[in-house]
Short mmCIF file of C-alpha atoms in Angstrom, two decimals:
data_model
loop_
_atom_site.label_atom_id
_atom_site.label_comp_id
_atom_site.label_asym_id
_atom_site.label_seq_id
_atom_site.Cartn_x
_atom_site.Cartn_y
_atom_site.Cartn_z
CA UNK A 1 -15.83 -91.39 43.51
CA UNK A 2 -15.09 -87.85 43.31
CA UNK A 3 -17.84 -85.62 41.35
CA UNK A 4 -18.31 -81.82 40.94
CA UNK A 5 -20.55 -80.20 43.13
CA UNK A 6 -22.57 -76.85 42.84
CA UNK A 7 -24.18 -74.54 44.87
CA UNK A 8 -26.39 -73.66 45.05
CA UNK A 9 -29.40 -75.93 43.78
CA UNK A 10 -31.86 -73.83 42.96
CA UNK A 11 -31.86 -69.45 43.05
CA UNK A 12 -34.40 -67.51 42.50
CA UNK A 13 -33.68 -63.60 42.11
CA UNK A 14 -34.86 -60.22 40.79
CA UNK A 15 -34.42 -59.11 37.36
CA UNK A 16 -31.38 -56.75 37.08
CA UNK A 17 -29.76 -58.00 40.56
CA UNK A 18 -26.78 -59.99 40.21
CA UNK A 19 -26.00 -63.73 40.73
CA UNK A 20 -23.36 -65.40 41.86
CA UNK A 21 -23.21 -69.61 40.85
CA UNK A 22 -20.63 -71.94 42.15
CA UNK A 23 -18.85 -74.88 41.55
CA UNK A 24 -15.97 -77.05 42.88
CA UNK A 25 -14.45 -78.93 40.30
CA UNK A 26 -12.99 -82.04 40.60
CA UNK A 27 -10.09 -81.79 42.28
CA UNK A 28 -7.26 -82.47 39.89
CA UNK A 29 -8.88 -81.27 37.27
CA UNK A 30 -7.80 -78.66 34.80
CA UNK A 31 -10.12 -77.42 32.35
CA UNK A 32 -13.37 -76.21 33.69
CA UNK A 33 -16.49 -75.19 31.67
CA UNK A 34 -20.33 -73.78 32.09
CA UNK A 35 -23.51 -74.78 30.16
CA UNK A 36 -26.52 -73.51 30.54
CA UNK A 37 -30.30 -75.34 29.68
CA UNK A 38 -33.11 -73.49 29.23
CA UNK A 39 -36.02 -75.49 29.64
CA UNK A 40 -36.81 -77.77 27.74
CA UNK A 41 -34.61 -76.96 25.46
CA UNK A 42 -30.55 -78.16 24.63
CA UNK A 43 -27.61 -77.99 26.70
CA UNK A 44 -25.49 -74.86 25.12
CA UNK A 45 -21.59 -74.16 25.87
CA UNK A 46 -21.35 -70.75 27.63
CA UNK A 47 -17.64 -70.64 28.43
CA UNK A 48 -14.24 -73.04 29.07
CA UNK A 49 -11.30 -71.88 31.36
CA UNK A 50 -7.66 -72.88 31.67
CA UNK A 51 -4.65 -71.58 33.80
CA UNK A 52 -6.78 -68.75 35.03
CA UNK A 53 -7.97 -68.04 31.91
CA UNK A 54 -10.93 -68.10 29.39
CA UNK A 55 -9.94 -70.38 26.51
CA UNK A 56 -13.55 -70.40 24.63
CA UNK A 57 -16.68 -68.53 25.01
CA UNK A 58 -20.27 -68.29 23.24
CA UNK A 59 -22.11 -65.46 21.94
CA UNK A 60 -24.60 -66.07 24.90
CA UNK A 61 -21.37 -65.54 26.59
CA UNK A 62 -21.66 -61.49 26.40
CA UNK A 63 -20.57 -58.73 29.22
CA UNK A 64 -22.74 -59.87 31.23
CA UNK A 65 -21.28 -62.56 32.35
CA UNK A 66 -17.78 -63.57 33.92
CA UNK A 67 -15.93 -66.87 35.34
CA UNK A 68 -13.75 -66.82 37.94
CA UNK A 69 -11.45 -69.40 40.25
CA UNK A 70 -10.68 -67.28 43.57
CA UNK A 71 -9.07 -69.60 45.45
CA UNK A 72 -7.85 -72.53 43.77
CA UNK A 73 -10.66 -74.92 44.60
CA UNK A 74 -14.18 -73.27 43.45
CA UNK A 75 -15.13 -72.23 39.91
CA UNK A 76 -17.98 -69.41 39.89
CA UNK A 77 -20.17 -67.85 36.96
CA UNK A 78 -21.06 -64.24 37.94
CA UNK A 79 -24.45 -62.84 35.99
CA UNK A 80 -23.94 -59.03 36.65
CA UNK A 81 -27.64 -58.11 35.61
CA UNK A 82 -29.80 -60.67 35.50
CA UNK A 83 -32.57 -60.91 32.67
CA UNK A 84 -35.60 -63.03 32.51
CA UNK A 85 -34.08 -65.06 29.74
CA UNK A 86 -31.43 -66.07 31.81
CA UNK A 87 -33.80 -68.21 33.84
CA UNK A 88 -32.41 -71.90 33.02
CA UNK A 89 -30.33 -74.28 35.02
CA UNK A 90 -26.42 -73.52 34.65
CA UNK A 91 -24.07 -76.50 34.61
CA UNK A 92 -20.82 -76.95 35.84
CA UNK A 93 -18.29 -79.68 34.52
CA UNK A 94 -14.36 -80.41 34.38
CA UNK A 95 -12.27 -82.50 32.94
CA UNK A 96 -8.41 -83.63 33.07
CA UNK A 97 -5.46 -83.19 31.13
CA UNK A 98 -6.57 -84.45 28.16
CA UNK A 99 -9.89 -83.13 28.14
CA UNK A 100 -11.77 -86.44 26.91
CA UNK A 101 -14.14 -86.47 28.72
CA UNK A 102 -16.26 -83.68 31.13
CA UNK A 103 -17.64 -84.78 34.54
CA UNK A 104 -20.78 -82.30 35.11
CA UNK A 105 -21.78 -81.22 38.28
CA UNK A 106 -25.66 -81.58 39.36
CA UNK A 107 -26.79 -77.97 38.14
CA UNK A 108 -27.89 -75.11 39.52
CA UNK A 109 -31.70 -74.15 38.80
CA UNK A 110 -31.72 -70.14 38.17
CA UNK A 111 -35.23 -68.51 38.14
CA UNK A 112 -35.32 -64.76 37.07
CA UNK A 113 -38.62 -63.23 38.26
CA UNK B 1 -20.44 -75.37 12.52
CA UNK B 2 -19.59 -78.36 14.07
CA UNK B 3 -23.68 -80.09 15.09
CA UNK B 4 -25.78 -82.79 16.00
CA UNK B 5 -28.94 -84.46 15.40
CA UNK B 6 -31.37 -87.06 17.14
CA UNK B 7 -34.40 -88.44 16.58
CA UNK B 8 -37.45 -86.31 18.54
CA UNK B 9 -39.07 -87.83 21.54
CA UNK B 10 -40.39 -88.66 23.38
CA UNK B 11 -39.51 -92.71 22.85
CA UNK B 12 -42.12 -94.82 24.58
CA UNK B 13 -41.35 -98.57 25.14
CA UNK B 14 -42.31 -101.70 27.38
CA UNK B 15 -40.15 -102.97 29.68
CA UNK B 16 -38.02 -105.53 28.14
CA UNK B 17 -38.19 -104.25 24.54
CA UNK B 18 -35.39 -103.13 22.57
CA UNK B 19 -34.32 -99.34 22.30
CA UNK B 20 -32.55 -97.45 19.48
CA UNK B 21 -32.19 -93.70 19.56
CA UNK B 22 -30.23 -92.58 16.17
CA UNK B 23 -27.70 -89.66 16.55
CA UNK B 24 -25.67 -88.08 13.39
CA UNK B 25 -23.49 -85.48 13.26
CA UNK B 26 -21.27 -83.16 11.23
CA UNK B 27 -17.54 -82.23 12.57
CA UNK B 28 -14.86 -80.97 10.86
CA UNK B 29 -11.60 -82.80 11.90
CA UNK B 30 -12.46 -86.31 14.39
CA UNK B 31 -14.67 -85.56 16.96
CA UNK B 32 -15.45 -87.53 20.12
CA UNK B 33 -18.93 -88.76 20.67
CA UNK B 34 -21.04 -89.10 24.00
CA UNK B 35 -24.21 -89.91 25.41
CA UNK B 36 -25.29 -88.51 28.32
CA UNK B 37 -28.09 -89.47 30.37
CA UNK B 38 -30.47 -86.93 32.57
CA UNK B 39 -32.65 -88.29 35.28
CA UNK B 40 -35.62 -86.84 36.60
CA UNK B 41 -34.35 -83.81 38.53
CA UNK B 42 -30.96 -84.63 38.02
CA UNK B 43 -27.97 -83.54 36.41
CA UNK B 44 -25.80 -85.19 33.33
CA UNK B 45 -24.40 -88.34 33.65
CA UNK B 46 -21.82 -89.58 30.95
CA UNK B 47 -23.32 -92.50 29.99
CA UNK B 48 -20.81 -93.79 27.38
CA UNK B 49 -18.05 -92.40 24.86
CA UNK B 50 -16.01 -93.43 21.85
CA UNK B 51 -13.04 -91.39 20.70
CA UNK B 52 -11.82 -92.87 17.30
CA UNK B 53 -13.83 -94.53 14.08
CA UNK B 54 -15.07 -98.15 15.02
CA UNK B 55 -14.61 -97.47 18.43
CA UNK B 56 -17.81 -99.27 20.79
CA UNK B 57 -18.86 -97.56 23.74
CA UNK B 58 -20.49 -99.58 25.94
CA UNK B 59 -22.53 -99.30 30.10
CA UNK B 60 -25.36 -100.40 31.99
CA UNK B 61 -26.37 -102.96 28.89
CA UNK B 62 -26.22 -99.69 26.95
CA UNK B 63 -24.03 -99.51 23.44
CA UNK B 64 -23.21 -97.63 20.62
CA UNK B 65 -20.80 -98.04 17.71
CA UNK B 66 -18.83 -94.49 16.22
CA UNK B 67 -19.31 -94.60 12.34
CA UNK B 68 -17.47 -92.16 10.78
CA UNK B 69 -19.16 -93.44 7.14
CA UNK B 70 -22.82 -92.53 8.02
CA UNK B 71 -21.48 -89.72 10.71
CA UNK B 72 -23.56 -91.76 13.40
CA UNK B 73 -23.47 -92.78 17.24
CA UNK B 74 -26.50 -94.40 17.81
CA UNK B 75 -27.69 -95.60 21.31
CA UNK B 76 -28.98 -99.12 21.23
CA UNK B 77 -29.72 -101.24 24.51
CA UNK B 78 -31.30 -105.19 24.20
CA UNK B 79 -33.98 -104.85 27.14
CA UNK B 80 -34.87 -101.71 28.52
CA UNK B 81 -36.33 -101.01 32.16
CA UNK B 82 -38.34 -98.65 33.87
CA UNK B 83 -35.40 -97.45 35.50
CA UNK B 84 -33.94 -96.07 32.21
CA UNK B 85 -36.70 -93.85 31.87
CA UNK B 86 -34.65 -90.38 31.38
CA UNK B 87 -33.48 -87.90 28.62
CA UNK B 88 -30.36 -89.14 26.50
CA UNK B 89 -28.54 -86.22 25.07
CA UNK B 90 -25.93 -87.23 22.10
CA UNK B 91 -22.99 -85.04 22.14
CA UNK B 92 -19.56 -84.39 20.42
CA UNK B 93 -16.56 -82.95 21.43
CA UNK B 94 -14.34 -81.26 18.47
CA UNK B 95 -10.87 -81.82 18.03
CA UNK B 96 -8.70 -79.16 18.19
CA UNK B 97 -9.57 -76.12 20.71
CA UNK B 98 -10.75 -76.91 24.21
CA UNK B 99 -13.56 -79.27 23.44
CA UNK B 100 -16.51 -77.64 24.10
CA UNK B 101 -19.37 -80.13 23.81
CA UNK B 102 -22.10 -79.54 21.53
CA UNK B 103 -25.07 -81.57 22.31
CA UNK B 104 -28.36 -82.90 20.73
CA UNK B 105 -31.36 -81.91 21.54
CA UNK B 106 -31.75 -84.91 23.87
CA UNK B 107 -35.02 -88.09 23.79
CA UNK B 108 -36.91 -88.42 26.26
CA UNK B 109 -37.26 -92.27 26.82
CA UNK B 110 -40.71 -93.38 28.82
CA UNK B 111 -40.77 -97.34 29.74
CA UNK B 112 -43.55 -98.53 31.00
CA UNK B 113 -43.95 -101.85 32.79
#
């Protein structure tokens, strides 16, 4: 069964360096989107992307972050400065056509030190 | 805004006994409702879904019936196992936009043997 993968599983990085998470969607999927959880705590919509494009974003959502799909096949969230509050784990999903429902990928565990 | 609600955890049963965890919501317009489950050191995993009033979703022995008169989605399963020992996060998808899920805060569910 296909699934959506992410790499990588866990990061751990410097405050104020930037991070780089990835994703490959499933692959005839359209709509692509990234939560994040901080521990312990609820899942919260960061951002949704269609046709190259973001459709939705949050107010966690701020300059700090982008989404991008370089080549057709992987989805990535770019932190450009990281903070300590950024420390959760970040996860990818994607859905079809008719967005019903949103396949998430296993997460990616950020730690901000 | 569109929310939901669930009961706090953590949920602690016997093996073999019989689980409810109550979910409501508020949504303008007719959402779609989730559950998703979270292992241990895993990711989400859509558990089940309804899209329309009355609708049942139903896996893995696991139900629950989309009441649009009490706003509800509550998970119910007859006999629980150790194996369902995770956190189930209730979630709804708005219509309109690009369905962004907002979840619950998610139960933890302990069953012990």
């Amino acid at each position: 069964e296909p699934e959506v993968t992410q790499t990588p599983s866990h990061q751990v990085t410097q405050m104020g360096q930037e991070v780089i998470l990835r994703c490959v969607p499933i692959s005839n999927h359209l709509y692509f989107y990234w939560y994040r959880q901080i521990l312990g705590q609820k899942v919260e919509f960061l951002v949704s992307f269609y046709n190259n494009e973001i459709s939705e974003k949050s107010e966690i959502f701020d300059d700090q972050f982008s989404v991008e799909r370089p080549d057709g096949s992987n989805f990535t969230l770019k932190i450009r400065s990281t903070k300590l509050e950024d420390s959760a784990m970040y996860f990818c999903a994607s859905s079809e056509w008719d967005q019903e429902t949103q396949y998430f990928g296993p997460g990616t565990r950020l730690l901000v030190l | 805004g569109d929310s939901v609600t669930q009961m706090e955890g953590p949920v602690t049963l016997s093996e073999e006994a019989f689980l409810t965890i109550n979910c409501t919501y508020t949504a303008t317009g007719y959402p779609s409702l989730f559950w998703y489950v979270q292992y241990p050191g895993e990711g989400l995993q859509l558990l089940l879904k309804a899209t329309k009033a009355d609708d049942k979703g139903s896996n893995k022995g696991f139900e629950a019936t989309y009441r649009k008169e009490t706003t509800s989605f509550h998970l119910e399963k007859g006999s629980v196992q150790v194996s369902d020992s995770a956190v189930y996060f209730c979630a709804l998808s708005s219509s309109g936009g690009y369905n962004k899920l907002i979840f619950g805060a998610g139960t933890r569910l302990a069953v012990h043997p």
